Amino acid sequence: GAVVSQHPSRVICKSGTSVKIECRSLDFQATTMFWYRQFPKQSLMLMATSNEGSKATYEQGVEKDKFLINHASLTLSTLTVTSAHPEDSSFYICSARALVAGAQETQYFGPGTRLLVL
Amino acid sequence: LAKTTQPISMDSYEGQEVNITCSHNNIATNDYITWYQQFPSQGPRFIIQGYKTKVTNEVASLFIPADRKSSTLSLPRVSLSDTAVYYCLVDLNFNKFYFGSGTKLNVKP
């Protein structure tokens, strides 16, 4: 139980375009999901908290107009990187907070999405 | 800011027991301690979680002293496939995970 998926797993786009990344909780409902970014050889950095039915809360220094988050259902959160630039190239990882029967309450992470902006 | 401090790296050999210690001096009364494992280009994978004393599951043990200012993840008889980065996190209600540098474990044959 407590499986989180992301789509796509990899994406390459041209500079100036927008890219949408989906995060789904497959076998549980998640009122709260989280988005992280990880640069090579660095740790995960929390970008924002996604709350179902309300606006996301962003960490300091993260531009909310550049990283649009929509949590429209209890199983889906999306992150849209708008007007992407090469410096946005990174590994984006989502997680969902879960209390699942037979599993530990904690955050469960997706497999990540590798974004490369040319 | 990360609330935890871990060694940057550790080396071990196959079959050995590995203990990774994490310091969290400012842990709050209601914070839980959670450990994750991350392989390159993958999301972190939950290993174990605890609040106090000792917790054991099928893959690891977690030792937490009475003052809870540190915790130790114990991996019994590691194999090459345990080479990964291990993160220790503390938080109340698992809402704000600020990752520290983690510990890069290198298991040698």
mmCIF file of C-alpha atoms in Angstrom:
data_model
loop_
_atom_site.group_PDB
_atom_site.id
_atom_site.type_symbol
_atom_site.label_atom_id
_atom_site.label_comp_id
_atom_site.label_asym_id
_atom_site.label_seq_id
_atom_site.Cartn_x
_atom_site.Cartn_y
_atom_site.Cartn_z
ATOM 1 C CA GLY A 1 0.000 0.000 0.000
ATOM 2 C CA ALA A 2 0.839 3.747 -0.118
ATOM 3 C CA VAL A 3 2.107 3.941 -3.687
ATOM 4 C CA VAL A 4 2.741 7.288 -5.348
ATOM 5 C CA SER A 5 3.279 7.648 -9.082
ATOM 6 C CA GLN A 6 4.552 10.497 -11.229
ATOM 7 C CA HIS A 7 4.153 11.232 -14.897
ATOM 8 C CA PRO A 8 6.142 11.723 -16.969
ATOM 9 C CA SER A 9 9.305 10.112 -15.648
ATOM 10 C CA ARG A 10 11.442 12.180 -18.002
ATOM 11 C CA VAL A 11 10.740 15.243 -20.081
ATOM 12 C CA ILE A 12 12.824 17.379 -22.388
ATOM 13 C CA CYS A 13 11.492 20.740 -23.460
ATOM 14 C CA LYS A 14 12.604 23.904 -25.138
ATOM 15 C CA SER A 15 13.330 27.034 -23.178
ATOM 16 C CA GLY A 16 10.231 29.168 -22.756
ATOM 17 C CA THR A 17 7.718 26.356 -22.826
ATOM 18 C CA SER A 18 5.649 25.058 -19.928
ATOM 19 C CA VAL A 19 5.771 21.562 -18.536
ATOM 20 C CA LYS A 20 3.184 19.799 -16.376
ATOM 21 C CA ILE A 21 4.110 17.009 -13.985
ATOM 22 C CA GLU A 22 1.447 14.808 -12.412
ATOM 23 C CA CYS A 23 1.602 13.177 -9.008
ATOM 24 C CA ARG A 24 -0.933 10.523 -8.089
ATOM 25 C CA SER A 25 -1.604 8.534 -4.965
ATOM 26 C CA LEU A 26 -2.618 5.156 -6.365
ATOM 27 C CA ASP A 27 -4.142 3.320 -3.423
ATOM 28 C CA PHE A 28 -4.967 5.995 -0.912
ATOM 29 C CA GLN A 29 -6.389 9.471 -0.697
ATOM 30 C CA ALA A 30 -4.065 12.321 0.097
ATOM 31 C CA THR A 31 -5.336 15.657 1.291
ATOM 32 C CA THR A 32 -1.762 16.885 1.401
ATOM 33 C CA MET A 33 0.967 16.390 -1.157
ATOM 34 C CA PHE A 34 4.406 17.907 -1.357
ATOM 35 C CA TRP A 35 6.733 18.924 -4.161
ATOM 36 C CA TYR A 36 10.506 18.736 -3.918
ATOM 37 C CA ARG A 37 13.345 19.569 -6.247
ATOM 38 C CA GLN A 38 16.714 17.863 -6.252
ATOM 39 C CA PHE A 39 19.786 19.030 -8.144
ATOM 40 C CA PRO A 40 22.621 16.605 -8.929
ATOM 41 C CA LYS A 41 24.541 15.440 -5.872
ATOM 42 C CA GLN A 42 22.367 17.569 -3.600
ATOM 43 C CA SER A 43 19.620 16.829 -1.137
ATOM 44 C CA LEU A 44 15.904 17.265 -1.689
ATOM 45 C CA MET A 45 14.566 20.786 -1.283
ATOM 46 C CA LEU A 46 10.945 21.287 -0.302
ATOM 47 C CA MET A 47 9.261 23.616 -2.781
ATOM 48 C CA ALA A 48 5.642 23.678 -1.734
ATOM 49 C CA THR A 49 2.819 21.987 0.073
ATOM 50 C CA SER A 50 -0.205 21.108 -2.002
ATOM 51 C CA ASN A 51 -3.552 21.015 -0.238
ATOM 52 C CA GLU A 52 -6.621 19.516 -1.849
ATOM 53 C CA GLY A 53 -9.198 22.172 -2.601
ATOM 54 C CA SER A 54 -7.084 25.130 -1.533
ATOM 55 C CA LYS A 55 -4.084 27.107 -2.619
ATOM 56 C CA ALA A 56 -0.654 25.641 -2.263
ATOM 57 C CA THR A 57 1.782 27.092 0.235
ATOM 58 C CA TYR A 58 5.232 27.796 -1.091
ATOM 59 C CA GLU A 59 8.559 27.750 0.671
ATOM 60 C CA GLN A 60 10.552 30.933 0.868
ATOM 61 C CA GLY A 61 12.325 31.687 -2.357
ATOM 62 C CA VAL A 62 10.070 29.542 -4.549
ATOM 63 C CA GLU A 63 8.171 31.581 -7.143
ATOM 64 C CA LYS A 64 4.511 30.651 -7.020
ATOM 65 C CA ASP A 65 3.842 32.124 -10.470
ATOM 66 C CA LYS A 66 6.562 30.026 -12.001
ATOM 67 C CA PHE A 67 5.703 26.766 -10.279
ATOM 68 C CA LEU A 68 1.943 26.419 -10.473
ATOM 69 C CA ILE A 69 0.446 23.745 -8.268
ATOM 70 C CA ASN A 70 -3.056 22.367 -8.547
ATOM 71 C CA HIS A 71 -4.452 19.758 -6.182
ATOM 72 C CA ALA A 72 -7.866 19.212 -7.705
ATOM 73 C CA SER A 73 -8.663 15.830 -6.232
ATOM 74 C CA LEU A 74 -7.698 13.639 -3.322
ATOM 75 C CA THR A 75 -5.440 11.561 -5.550
ATOM 76 C CA LEU A 76 -3.888 14.042 -7.941
ATOM 77 C CA SER A 77 -1.596 17.043 -7.658
ATOM 78 C CA THR A 78 0.065 18.731 -10.609
ATOM 79 C CA LEU A 79 3.119 20.931 -10.837
ATOM 80 C CA THR A 80 3.455 23.154 -13.895
ATOM 81 C CA VAL A 81 6.806 24.731 -14.560
ATOM 82 C CA THR A 82 5.919 27.816 -16.592
ATOM 83 C CA SER A 83 8.276 29.400 -19.102
ATOM 84 C CA ALA A 84 10.938 26.885 -18.255
ATOM 85 C CA HIS A 85 14.594 27.822 -18.560
ATOM 86 C CA PRO A 86 17.745 25.710 -18.426
ATOM 87 C CA GLU A 87 18.257 26.530 -14.750
ATOM 88 C CA ASP A 88 14.941 24.804 -14.028
ATOM 89 C CA SER A 89 16.425 21.528 -15.175
ATOM 90 C CA SER A 90 16.260 19.279 -12.160
ATOM 91 C CA PHE A 91 14.750 16.163 -10.618
ATOM 92 C CA TYR A 92 11.258 16.905 -9.321
ATOM 93 C CA ILE A 93 9.824 14.582 -6.700
ATOM 94 C CA CYS A 94 6.390 14.577 -5.145
ATOM 95 C CA SER A 95 5.206 12.934 -1.969
ATOM 96 C CA ALA A 96 1.891 12.321 -0.294
ATOM 97 C CA ARG A 97 1.117 12.151 3.357
ATOM 98 C CA ALA A 98 -0.687 8.914 4.085
ATOM 99 C CA LEU A 99 -2.304 7.035 6.861
ATOM 100 C CA VAL A 100 -2.861 3.689 5.250
ATOM 101 C CA ALA A 101 -4.076 0.524 6.886
ATOM 102 C CA GLY A 102 -1.106 -1.736 7.407
ATOM 103 C CA ALA A 103 1.389 1.024 6.661
ATOM 104 C CA GLN A 104 3.144 3.685 8.699
ATOM 105 C CA GLU A 105 1.778 7.204 8.653
ATOM 106 C CA THR A 106 4.389 9.253 6.917
ATOM 107 C CA GLN A 107 5.198 10.797 3.561
ATOM 108 C CA TYR A 108 5.459 8.398 0.649
ATOM 109 C CA PHE A 109 7.457 9.582 -2.324
ATOM 110 C CA GLY A 110 6.954 9.249 -6.032
ATOM 111 C CA PRO A 111 9.693 7.983 -8.364
ATOM 112 C CA GLY A 112 10.567 11.483 -9.554
ATOM 113 C CA THR A 113 10.500 13.352 -12.869
ATOM 114 C CA ARG A 114 13.691 14.342 -14.634
ATOM 115 C CA LEU A 115 13.241 17.676 -16.407
ATOM 116 C CA LEU A 116 15.760 18.880 -18.951
ATOM 117 C CA VAL A 117 15.250 22.319 -20.453
ATOM 118 C CA LEU A 118 17.240 23.010 -23.602
ATOM 119 C CA LEU B 1 16.661 24.566 7.498
ATOM 120 C CA ALA B 2 17.312 20.916 8.141
ATOM 121 C CA LYS B 3 16.768 19.920 11.715
ATOM 122 C CA THR B 4 19.185 17.027 11.560
ATOM 123 C CA THR B 5 22.910 16.342 11.237
ATOM 124 C CA GLN B 6 24.389 13.155 9.816
ATOM 125 C CA PRO B 7 27.828 12.007 8.670
ATOM 126 C CA ILE B 8 28.316 12.841 5.010
ATOM 127 C CA SER B 9 29.500 9.368 4.077
ATOM 128 C CA MET B 10 30.271 5.913 5.419
ATOM 129 C CA ASP B 11 31.990 2.864 4.014
ATOM 130 C CA SER B 12 31.186 -0.714 4.872
ATOM 131 C CA TYR B 13 31.697 -4.230 3.569
ATOM 132 C CA GLU B 14 29.138 -6.791 2.600
ATOM 133 C CA GLY B 15 27.791 -8.754 5.513
ATOM 134 C CA GLN B 16 28.625 -6.158 8.121
ATOM 135 C CA GLU B 17 26.192 -4.349 10.354
ATOM 136 C CA VAL B 18 26.013 -0.632 9.639
ATOM 137 C CA ASN B 19 24.947 1.973 12.154
ATOM 138 C CA ILE B 20 24.191 5.506 10.984
ATOM 139 C CA THR B 21 23.668 8.096 13.695
ATOM 140 C CA CYS B 22 21.649 11.271 13.287
ATOM 141 C CA SER B 23 21.693 14.255 15.631
ATOM 142 C CA HIS B 24 18.527 16.230 16.206
ATOM 143 C CA ASN B 25 19.255 18.347 19.259
ATOM 144 C CA ASN B 26 16.220 20.565 18.838
ATOM 145 C CA ILE B 27 13.654 17.819 18.401
ATOM 146 C CA ALA B 28 10.245 18.852 19.646
ATOM 147 C CA THR B 29 8.164 16.841 22.070
ATOM 148 C CA ASN B 30 5.758 15.575 19.430
ATOM 149 C CA ASP B 31 8.209 15.066 16.577
ATOM 150 C CA TYR B 32 8.630 11.618 15.071
ATOM 151 C CA ILE B 33 11.902 10.393 13.572
ATOM 152 C CA THR B 34 11.759 8.931 10.100
ATOM 153 C CA TRP B 35 14.477 7.392 7.950
ATOM 154 C CA TYR B 36 14.478 7.128 4.164
ATOM 155 C CA GLN B 37 16.723 5.480 1.602
ATOM 156 C CA GLN B 38 17.364 7.019 -1.796
ATOM 157 C CA PHE B 39 18.993 5.479 -4.833
ATOM 158 C CA PRO B 40 20.209 7.693 -7.696
ATOM 159 C CA SER B 41 17.406 9.066 -9.846
ATOM 160 C CA GLN B 42 14.703 7.608 -7.615
ATOM 161 C CA GLY B 43 12.410 9.023 -4.967
ATOM 162 C CA PRO B 44 13.192 8.344 -1.313
ATOM 163 C CA ARG B 45 11.901 5.062 0.070
ATOM 164 C CA PHE B 46 10.545 4.790 3.604
ATOM 165 C CA ILE B 47 12.663 2.579 5.851
ATOM 166 C CA ILE B 48 11.553 3.002 9.446
ATOM 167 C CA GLN B 49 10.001 5.432 11.863
ATOM 168 C CA GLY B 50 9.952 5.817 15.625
ATOM 169 C CA TYR B 51 9.259 8.068 18.558
ATOM 170 C CA LYS B 52 11.298 6.574 21.378
ATOM 171 C CA THR B 53 13.272 3.504 22.485
ATOM 172 C CA LYS B 54 13.640 0.865 19.797
ATOM 173 C CA VAL B 55 11.726 0.022 16.664
ATOM 174 C CA THR B 56 12.453 -2.946 14.426
ATOM 175 C CA ASN B 57 11.024 -4.040 11.109
ATOM 176 C CA GLU B 58 12.045 -6.485 8.442
ATOM 177 C CA VAL B 59 14.817 -4.292 7.033
ATOM 178 C CA ALA B 60 16.221 -2.194 9.885
ATOM 179 C CA SER B 61 16.212 -1.203 13.518
ATOM 180 C CA LEU B 62 15.961 2.272 14.933
ATOM 181 C CA PHE B 63 17.436 3.113 18.318
ATOM 182 C CA ILE B 64 16.350 6.284 20.085
ATOM 183 C CA PRO B 65 17.824 7.235 23.465
ATOM 184 C CA ALA B 66 15.710 8.646 26.250
ATOM 185 C CA ASP B 67 16.569 12.273 25.491
ATOM 186 C CA ARG B 68 15.676 11.744 21.800
ATOM 187 C CA LYS B 69 18.407 14.134 20.702
ATOM 188 C CA SER B 70 19.828 11.510 18.397
ATOM 189 C CA SER B 71 18.837 8.306 16.692
ATOM 190 C CA THR B 72 20.692 5.421 15.113
ATOM 191 C CA LEU B 73 19.613 3.478 12.081
ATOM 192 C CA SER B 74 20.969 -0.048 12.144
ATOM 193 C CA LEU B 75 21.171 -2.100 8.952
ATOM 194 C CA PRO B 76 22.001 -5.757 9.636
ATOM 195 C CA ARG B 77 24.313 -7.577 7.235
ATOM 196 C CA VAL B 78 24.405 -5.033 4.416
ATOM 197 C CA SER B 79 24.761 -6.040 0.786
ATOM 198 C CA LEU B 80 25.964 -4.153 -2.268
ATOM 199 C CA SER B 81 22.382 -3.177 -3.023
ATOM 200 C CA ASP B 82 22.253 -1.177 0.203
ATOM 201 C CA THR B 83 24.611 1.390 -1.315
ATOM 202 C CA ALA B 84 22.475 4.521 -1.229
ATOM 203 C CA VAL B 85 21.925 7.806 0.552
ATOM 204 C CA TYR B 86 20.133 7.588 3.880
ATOM 205 C CA TYR B 87 18.181 10.517 5.257
ATOM 206 C CA CYS B 88 16.987 11.130 8.791
ATOM 207 C CA LEU B 89 14.055 13.508 9.260
ATOM 208 C CA VAL B 90 12.112 14.768 12.225
ATOM 209 C CA ASP B 91 8.750 16.410 12.149
ATOM 210 C CA LEU B 92 5.370 16.598 13.756
ATOM 211 C CA ASN B 93 2.598 15.149 11.651
ATOM 212 C CA PHE B 94 5.010 14.526 8.767
ATOM 213 C CA ASN B 95 4.213 17.902 7.274
ATOM 214 C CA LYS B 96 7.494 19.678 6.839
ATOM 215 C CA PHE B 97 10.365 17.505 5.769
ATOM 216 C CA TYR B 98 13.502 19.588 5.406
ATOM 217 C CA PHE B 99 16.139 17.247 4.131
ATOM 218 C CA GLY B 100 19.686 17.513 5.356
ATOM 219 C CA SER B 101 22.663 16.248 3.451
ATOM 220 C CA GLY B 102 21.992 12.615 4.256
ATOM 221 C CA THR B 103 24.599 9.897 4.636
ATOM 222 C CA LYS B 104 26.020 8.293 1.546
ATOM 223 C CA LEU B 105 26.637 4.645 2.401
ATOM 224 C CA ASN B 106 29.085 2.808 0.187
ATOM 225 C CA VAL B 107 29.055 -0.965 0.591
ATOM 226 C CA LYS B 108 32.109 -2.699 -0.774
ATOM 227 C CA PRO B 109 32.445 -6.351 -1.783
#
